[in-house]
Coordinates of C-alpha atoms in Angstrom, one line a residue:
Chain A
M1 CA 83.1 122.4 86.7
A2 CA 83.6 124.9 83.9
S3 CA 82.9 123.0 80.8
K4 CA 79.7 120.9 80.6
K5 CA 80.7 117.7 78.8
T6 CA 78.2 115.0 78.3
G7 CA 80.3 112.1 77.5
L8 CA 79.5 108.6 78.6
M9 CA 81.9 108.8 81.5
D10 CA 80.2 112.0 82.8
K11 CA 76.8 110.4 82.6
W12 CA 78.2 107.4 84.4
K13 CA 79.6 109.5 87.2
A14 CA 77.2 109.8 90.2
E15 CA 78.3 113.2 91.4
D16 CA 74.9 114.8 91.6
K17 CA 73.3 111.8 93.3
P18 CA 73.1 112.0 97.1
V19 CA 75.6 109.7 98.7
K20 CA 73.6 106.9 100.2
I21 CA 75.4 104.0 101.8
D22 CA 74.8 100.9 103.9
K23 CA 75.2 102.5 107.3
W24 CA 76.3 99.2 109.0
D25 CA 79.3 99.0 106.7
C26 CA 82.3 100.6 108.5
S27 CA 84.4 101.0 105.4
A28 CA 81.5 102.5 103.4
L29 CA 81.0 105.1 106.2
K30 CA 84.6 106.0 106.3
N31 CA 84.9 106.2 102.5
A32 CA 81.8 108.5 102.3
L33 CA 83.2 110.9 104.9
D34 CA 86.7 110.8 103.4
D35 CA 85.3 111.7 100.0
A36 CA 83.2 114.5 101.5
A37 CA 86.2 116.0 103.3
K38 CA 88.2 115.7 100.1
S39 CA 85.6 117.4 97.9
Y40 CA 85.2 120.1 100.5
E41 CA 88.9 120.9 100.4
K42 CA 89.0 120.8 96.6
N43 CA 85.9 123.0 96.2
Q44 CA 87.1 125.5 98.7
Y45 CA 90.2 126.0 96.9
T46 CA 88.8 126.3 93.5
V47 CA 86.2 128.8 94.7
M48 CA 88.2 130.9 97.1
T49 CA 91.7 131.0 95.7
E50 CA 91.2 130.6 92.0
N51 CA 94.5 132.3 91.3
F52 CA 96.5 129.9 93.4
G53 CA 97.2 126.5 92.1
F54 CA 95.8 124.0 94.5
K55 CA 96.8 120.6 93.2
E56 CA 96.0 117.2 94.4
E57 CA 99.2 115.1 94.7
H58 CA 98.8 111.5 93.7
R59 CA 102.3 110.3 94.4
L60 CA 101.3 108.5 97.5
M61 CA 98.6 106.4 95.9
D62 CA 100.5 106.0 92.6
L63 CA 103.4 104.3 94.3
R64 CA 100.9 101.9 95.9
L65 CA 99.3 101.2 92.5
L66 CA 102.8 100.6 91.1
I67 CA 103.7 98.0 93.8
C68 CA 100.4 96.2 93.2
T69 CA 100.8 96.3 89.5
V70 CA 104.3 94.8 89.6
A71 CA 103.1 92.1 92.0
V72 CA 100.2 91.1 89.8
G73 CA 102.6 91.3 86.8
F74 CA 104.9 88.7 88.5
S75 CA 102.0 86.3 89.0
L76 CA 100.7 86.7 85.5
F77 CA 104.2 86.0 84.2
A78 CA 104.4 82.9 86.3
L79 CA 101.1 81.8 84.9
V80 CA 102.1 82.3 81.3
W81 CA 105.6 80.9 81.7
D82 CA 104.3 77.7 83.4
Y83 CA 101.9 77.3 80.5
I84 CA 104.6 77.6 77.9
R85 CA 107.2 75.5 79.7
P86 CA 105.3 72.9 81.9
F87 CA 106.3 72.5 85.4
P88 CA 109.7 70.8 86.1
E89 CA 111.2 73.0 83.5
S90 CA 109.7 76.3 84.7
R91 CA 110.8 75.7 88.3
P92 CA 113.6 78.4 88.5
I93 CA 111.4 81.1 87.1
L94 CA 108.5 80.0 89.4
I95 CA 110.8 80.4 92.4
I96 CA 111.8 83.9 91.4
C97 CA 108.2 84.9 90.7
V98 CA 106.8 83.4 94.0
L99 CA 109.6 85.0 96.1
S100 CA 109.2 88.4 94.4
Y101 CA 105.4 88.3 94.8
F102 CA 105.5 87.6 98.5
M103 CA 108.3 90.1 99.0
L104 CA 106.2 92.8 97.2
M105 CA 103.2 91.9 99.4
G106 CA 105.4 92.5 102.4
V107 CA 106.6 95.8 101.0
L108 CA 103.0 96.8 100.3
T109 CA 102.0 96.1 103.9
L110 CA 104.9 98.1 105.2
Y111 CA 104.1 100.9 102.7
T112 CA 100.5 101.2 103.7
T113 CA 101.2 101.1 107.4
Y114 CA 104.2 103.3 107.6
M115 CA 104.2 105.6 104.5
E116 CA 100.6 105.9 103.6
Q117 CA 99.2 105.5 107.0
N118 CA 95.6 106.8 106.7
I119 CA 96.3 109.8 104.5
F120 CA 93.7 110.1 101.8
L121 CA 94.5 113.5 100.4
V122 CA 97.7 115.3 99.8
A123 CA 97.5 118.6 98.1
S124 CA 100.0 121.3 97.4
D125 CA 99.2 124.9 97.5
K126 CA 101.4 126.6 94.9
D127 CA 103.0 129.9 95.8
K128 CA 101.6 132.6 93.6
A129 CA 105.0 134.0 92.6
G130 CA 106.4 130.5 92.2
L131 CA 109.4 131.4 94.4
E132 CA 108.7 129.7 97.6
P133 CA 108.2 126.0 98.0
D134 CA 104.6 124.8 98.0
D135 CA 102.6 124.6 101.1
K136 CA 101.1 121.2 101.8
W137 CA 97.8 120.0 103.1
E138 CA 97.2 116.5 104.3
L139 CA 94.0 114.8 105.3
A140 CA 94.0 111.5 107.2
S141 CA 91.2 109.6 108.9
T142 CA 90.5 106.6 111.0
L143 CA 87.3 104.8 111.9
K144 CA 88.2 101.9 114.1
K145 CA 86.3 98.7 113.9
Y146 CA 83.4 98.3 116.3
T147 CA 83.4 102.0 117.2
H148 CA 81.4 104.9 115.9
L149 CA 84.0 107.5 116.2
Y150 CA 85.4 109.0 113.0
K151 CA 88.7 110.8 113.5
L152 CA 89.8 113.3 110.9
K153 CA 93.2 114.8 111.1
M154 CA 94.3 117.8 109.0
T155 CA 97.9 118.7 108.7
F156 CA 99.3 121.9 107.1
T157 CA 103.0 122.2 106.3
N158 CA 104.3 125.6 105.5
G159 CA 106.5 125.4 102.5
K160 CA 108.7 128.3 103.5
T161 CA 109.4 127.5 107.1
G162 CA 108.8 123.8 107.0
L163 CA 106.7 124.0 110.1
S164 CA 103.7 121.8 110.2
R165 CA 100.6 122.0 112.3
S166 CA 97.9 119.5 112.7
E167 CA 94.5 119.6 114.2
E168 CA 92.0 116.7 114.6
I169 CA 88.4 116.1 115.4
E170 CA 86.7 112.9 116.6
R171 CA 83.0 112.7 116.1
P172 CA 80.4 109.9 116.1
V173 CA 79.6 109.0 112.5
N174 CA 75.8 109.1 113.2
N175 CA 76.1 112.9 113.3
Y176 CA 76.5 113.0 109.6
F177 CA 74.2 110.3 108.3
D178 CA 70.4 110.0 108.5
E179 CA 68.4 106.9 109.3
D180 CA 68.6 105.6 105.7
G181 CA 72.4 106.0 105.5
T182 CA 72.3 109.2 103.4
L183 CA 75.3 111.4 103.9
L184 CA 74.3 114.9 105.3
F185 CA 77.0 117.0 103.7
K186 CA 75.7 120.2 105.2
L187 CA 76.3 118.9 108.7
F188 CA 79.7 117.6 107.9
E189 CA 81.1 120.5 106.0
P190 CA 81.2 123.0 108.9
E191 CA 83.3 120.6 110.9
V192 CA 85.9 120.5 108.2
R193 CA 85.7 124.2 107.9
T194 CA 86.3 124.8 111.6
L195 CA 89.2 122.4 111.5
Q196 CA 90.8 124.4 108.7
G197 CA 90.0 127.6 110.4
R198 CA 91.8 126.5 113.6
I199 CA 94.9 125.7 111.6
A200 CA 94.8 128.9 109.6
A201 CA 94.3 131.0 112.8
A202 CA 97.2 129.2 114.6
S203 CA 99.5 129.6 111.6
K204 CA 98.8 133.3 111.5
K205 CA 99.8 133.8 115.1
E206 CA 103.3 132.6 114.4
Chain B
M1 CA 70.2 99.7 79.6
F2 CA 71.0 102.9 81.4
G3 CA 68.4 102.1 84.0
L4 CA 70.5 99.2 85.2
M5 CA 73.6 101.4 85.3
E6 CA 71.8 103.8 87.6
A7 CA 71.1 101.1 90.1
D8 CA 72.1 101.8 93.7
F9 CA 74.6 99.0 94.2
L10 CA 76.7 100.6 91.5
D11 CA 77.0 103.9 93.3
D12 CA 80.2 103.0 95.0
V13 CA 81.9 102.3 91.7
R14 CA 80.4 105.3 90.0
R15 CA 81.8 107.6 92.6
M16 CA 85.3 106.3 92.1
N17 CA 88.0 108.2 90.2
K18 CA 90.4 106.6 87.7
R19 CA 92.9 105.6 90.3
Q20 CA 90.4 104.1 92.6
L21 CA 88.8 102.1 89.8
Y22 CA 92.2 100.8 88.8
Y23 CA 93.0 99.9 92.4
Q24 CA 89.7 98.0 92.5
V25 CA 90.7 95.9 89.6
L26 CA 94.2 95.4 91.1
N27 CA 92.6 94.3 94.3
F28 CA 90.7 91.6 92.5
G29 CA 93.9 90.7 90.7
M30 CA 95.8 90.4 93.9
I31 CA 93.3 88.1 95.5
V32 CA 93.5 85.8 92.5
S33 CA 97.3 86.2 92.4
S34 CA 97.8 85.3 96.0
A35 CA 95.9 82.1 95.6
L36 CA 97.9 81.3 92.4
M37 CA 101.3 82.1 93.9
I38 CA 100.6 80.0 97.0
W39 CA 99.8 77.1 94.6
K40 CA 102.9 77.7 92.5
G41 CA 105.0 78.0 95.7
L42 CA 103.6 74.6 96.9
M43 CA 104.5 73.2 93.4
V44 CA 108.1 74.4 93.9
V45 CA 108.4 73.1 97.4
T46 CA 106.9 69.7 96.8
G47 CA 108.2 69.2 93.3
S48 CA 104.8 68.0 92.1
E49 CA 102.9 69.8 89.4
S50 CA 99.7 69.4 91.4
P51 CA 100.6 69.2 95.1
I52 CA 97.0 68.8 96.4
V53 CA 94.4 66.5 94.7
V54 CA 91.0 65.3 95.6
V55 CA 90.1 61.6 95.5
L56 CA 87.3 61.2 92.9
S57 CA 86.6 57.5 93.1
G58 CA 86.1 54.8 95.6
S59 CA 88.7 52.6 94.2
M60 CA 91.1 53.0 97.1
E61 CA 88.6 52.3 99.9
P62 CA 89.0 51.8 102.8
A63 CA 92.2 53.9 102.7
F64 CA 90.8 56.8 100.9
H65 CA 87.1 57.8 100.2
R66 CA 85.6 60.0 97.6
G67 CA 86.2 63.6 98.6
D68 CA 89.4 63.1 100.6
L69 CA 92.1 65.7 100.1
L70 CA 95.6 64.3 99.4
F71 CA 98.9 66.1 99.8
L72 CA 101.6 65.0 97.4
T73 CA 105.3 65.3 97.0
N74 CA 107.4 64.3 94.0
H75 CA 111.0 64.7 94.8
R76 CA 113.2 63.3 92.1
E77 CA 115.7 61.6 94.4
E78 CA 113.1 59.5 96.4
P79 CA 112.7 56.1 94.8
I80 CA 109.3 54.6 94.2
R81 CA 108.6 51.6 96.3
V82 CA 106.0 48.8 96.4
G83 CA 103.1 49.7 98.7
E84 CA 103.4 53.4 98.2
I85 CA 100.3 55.3 97.0
V86 CA 101.1 57.2 93.8
V87 CA 99.0 59.7 91.7
F88 CA 99.6 59.3 88.0
K89 CA 98.4 60.5 84.7
V90 CA 97.5 58.3 81.8
E91 CA 97.6 59.5 78.2
G92 CA 94.1 60.3 77.0
R93 CA 92.7 60.8 80.5
D94 CA 92.2 64.2 81.9
I95 CA 91.9 63.2 85.6
P96 CA 94.9 61.8 87.5
I97 CA 94.4 58.4 89.2
V98 CA 95.3 57.6 92.8
H99 CA 96.4 54.0 93.2
R100 CA 98.9 51.8 95.1
V101 CA 102.2 50.5 93.6
L102 CA 102.1 46.7 93.1
K103 CA 105.3 45.8 91.3
V104 CA 108.5 47.8 90.6
H105 CA 111.3 47.1 88.1
E106 CA 114.4 49.2 88.5
K107 CA 117.3 49.1 86.0
E108 CA 120.9 49.9 86.5
D109 CA 120.6 53.1 84.4
G110 CA 118.0 54.4 86.7
T111 CA 114.8 53.8 84.6
V112 CA 111.9 52.6 86.6
R113 CA 108.8 50.7 85.4
F114 CA 105.9 49.9 87.8
L115 CA 102.4 48.6 87.9
T116 CA 99.6 49.9 90.1
K117 CA 96.3 48.7 91.4
G118 CA 93.4 50.2 93.4
D119 CA 92.9 48.6 96.8
N120 CA 89.2 48.2 96.2
N121 CA 89.6 46.9 92.6
S122 CA 89.9 43.2 91.9
V123 CA 92.3 43.6 89.0
D124 CA 95.4 45.7 88.4
D125 CA 95.4 48.9 86.3
R126 CA 96.6 47.6 82.9
G127 CA 93.0 48.0 81.7
L128 CA 93.1 51.7 82.7
Y129 CA 96.4 52.5 81.0
A130 CA 96.7 53.7 77.4
P131 CA 96.1 51.0 74.8
G132 CA 99.2 48.8 74.6
Q133 CA 100.8 50.3 77.7
L134 CA 101.8 47.7 80.3
W135 CA 103.9 49.8 82.8
L136 CA 104.0 53.3 84.2
E137 CA 107.2 55.3 84.1
K138 CA 108.6 58.1 86.3
K139 CA 107.3 60.8 83.9
D140 CA 103.7 59.6 84.5
V141 CA 103.9 60.3 88.2
V142 CA 102.2 63.5 89.5
G143 CA 103.2 62.8 93.1
R144 CA 103.1 60.4 96.0
A145 CA 100.6 60.7 98.8
R146 CA 102.2 62.1 102.0
G147 CA 99.1 63.1 104.0
F148 CA 95.3 63.5 103.7
V149 CA 92.4 65.3 105.1
P150 CA 89.1 63.3 105.0
Y151 CA 86.1 64.6 103.1
V152 CA 87.1 68.2 102.8
G153 CA 87.4 67.8 99.0
I154 CA 83.7 67.0 98.7
V155 CA 83.1 70.7 97.9
T156 CA 85.4 70.3 94.9
I157 CA 83.5 67.2 93.7
L158 CA 80.1 69.0 94.1
M159 CA 81.5 72.0 92.1
N160 CA 82.7 69.6 89.4
D161 CA 79.4 67.8 89.2
Y162 CA 77.4 71.0 89.0
P163 CA 79.6 73.4 86.9
K164 CA 76.8 76.0 86.7
F165 CA 76.8 76.2 90.5
K166 CA 80.6 76.7 90.4
Y167 CA 80.4 79.5 87.9
A168 CA 77.6 81.2 89.7
I169 CA 79.5 81.3 93.0
L170 CA 82.7 82.5 91.3
A171 CA 80.8 85.2 89.5
C172 CA 79.1 86.4 92.7
L173 CA 82.4 86.5 94.6
G174 CA 84.2 88.3 91.8
L175 CA 81.4 90.9 91.4
F176 CA 81.4 91.5 95.2
V177 CA 85.2 92.1 95.2
L178 CA 85.0 94.4 92.2
L179 CA 82.0 96.5 93.3
H180 CA 82.7 96.7 97.0
R181 CA 85.2 99.3 98.1
E182 CA 87.8 98.0 100.6

C-alpha cells in the first residue's frame, strides 16, 4: 500500500492481524485459504509486474449482488405496498412480487452453481501495449463437507490465443493451520506459487 | 470503545471488503425476505390476511387448546355456515378471536350477518363485540379453520408472554447471520 491513510475504515480493517479462525468451521477454513490465495495473487502482481495492469474483475460477484438486491427489493416493495393498501386490495401486486422473488431465487441458485461455480477471483492481466486482449487468471476452490481436502484450481486464459490451461492441487487443510486455527501463510504461499509456476512453464512451452 | 471493535469474533467481518460486507447484509435480508414472501404467498393462496394463527385462549376447548396452530382459508365464494369455526377481528381488539358460528342470516343481496360463541363459553360473543355491535359481517372475518397442529404454537405464546426473551433470541440470530461468513 503506497499511501498510509489512517481513516476509521483503515483502523477497522484487520489486515495486519494474523488470521485466526475456528478450525472446526468448514466455511471459515475455506474462506481463510481463499483469501490467502487471492492476496498472494494480488501481491505478486503489484510487486513483480508493476508496469502491467493487473486488475481484479468484479463482474461475477456484482451480478450476484444485483440479483440479490432486486430480490430483496421485491420483498420490501411487497411489504410496503401491503401496508399502504391492506390485503385483499394488494393481492395482484403481492402475486407479482412473490412470483418474481421465488423466480429470482431460482435464478440465483442456477447462477451460483453454473456461472459462478467456485470461482473466487477473476483477474485480467492487461497487455502492456494495449493491443492484445487481456490475459485472464481465475482461482476456484472447493472444500467438501466432512473432508479435510482443500482443492485449489488455477486457470490461465491467454488473451491472444484464447487457449486456457488449468492446474490444481488438493491438500489437507491441516497443512496450513496450527493447533489454534491460525493460518500459516508462509506454508500456504509456496503451494500457490508452484501452481502458478507450473502454468507459466506449460504456457511457455507452447 | 475501540477495544470492543478489536474483539476476535469481529475478525471475519473486519477482513471483508465492500462487496462482501454488502453481500452479508443482503444475505440477512434474503433470510427475512424468504420468510416474508412465503407468508405473503400463503396469503395470496388462502385469501386470508393471516393464514396461520395460534389459539391464545381456552374458550374453544375441547376442540382447540391454548397453543394449537390453525390453518385458515378465506375464499370469497365459500359461504359461511352454522357450525364452522371462524377467526374474526373485533374493532378495538388487537388479537383475532377463534369461535364457532351459531346463527347465520343471509339476505338476497348477498350480505351476511352472523353470531359466534366459544364452545367452552356459557354465553354467546355479543359481550365481546364492539359496544352496540350485535352481529359480525363478512368484512370482520380473517378466515375459517381448515386444519390444525396441536401445541406447536406454544412457542409463540411463550414469546408473546416474555417479549424480552423474544427480542434477545431475534438479536442473537440476527447478529450470528450478519457476523458469520457463509
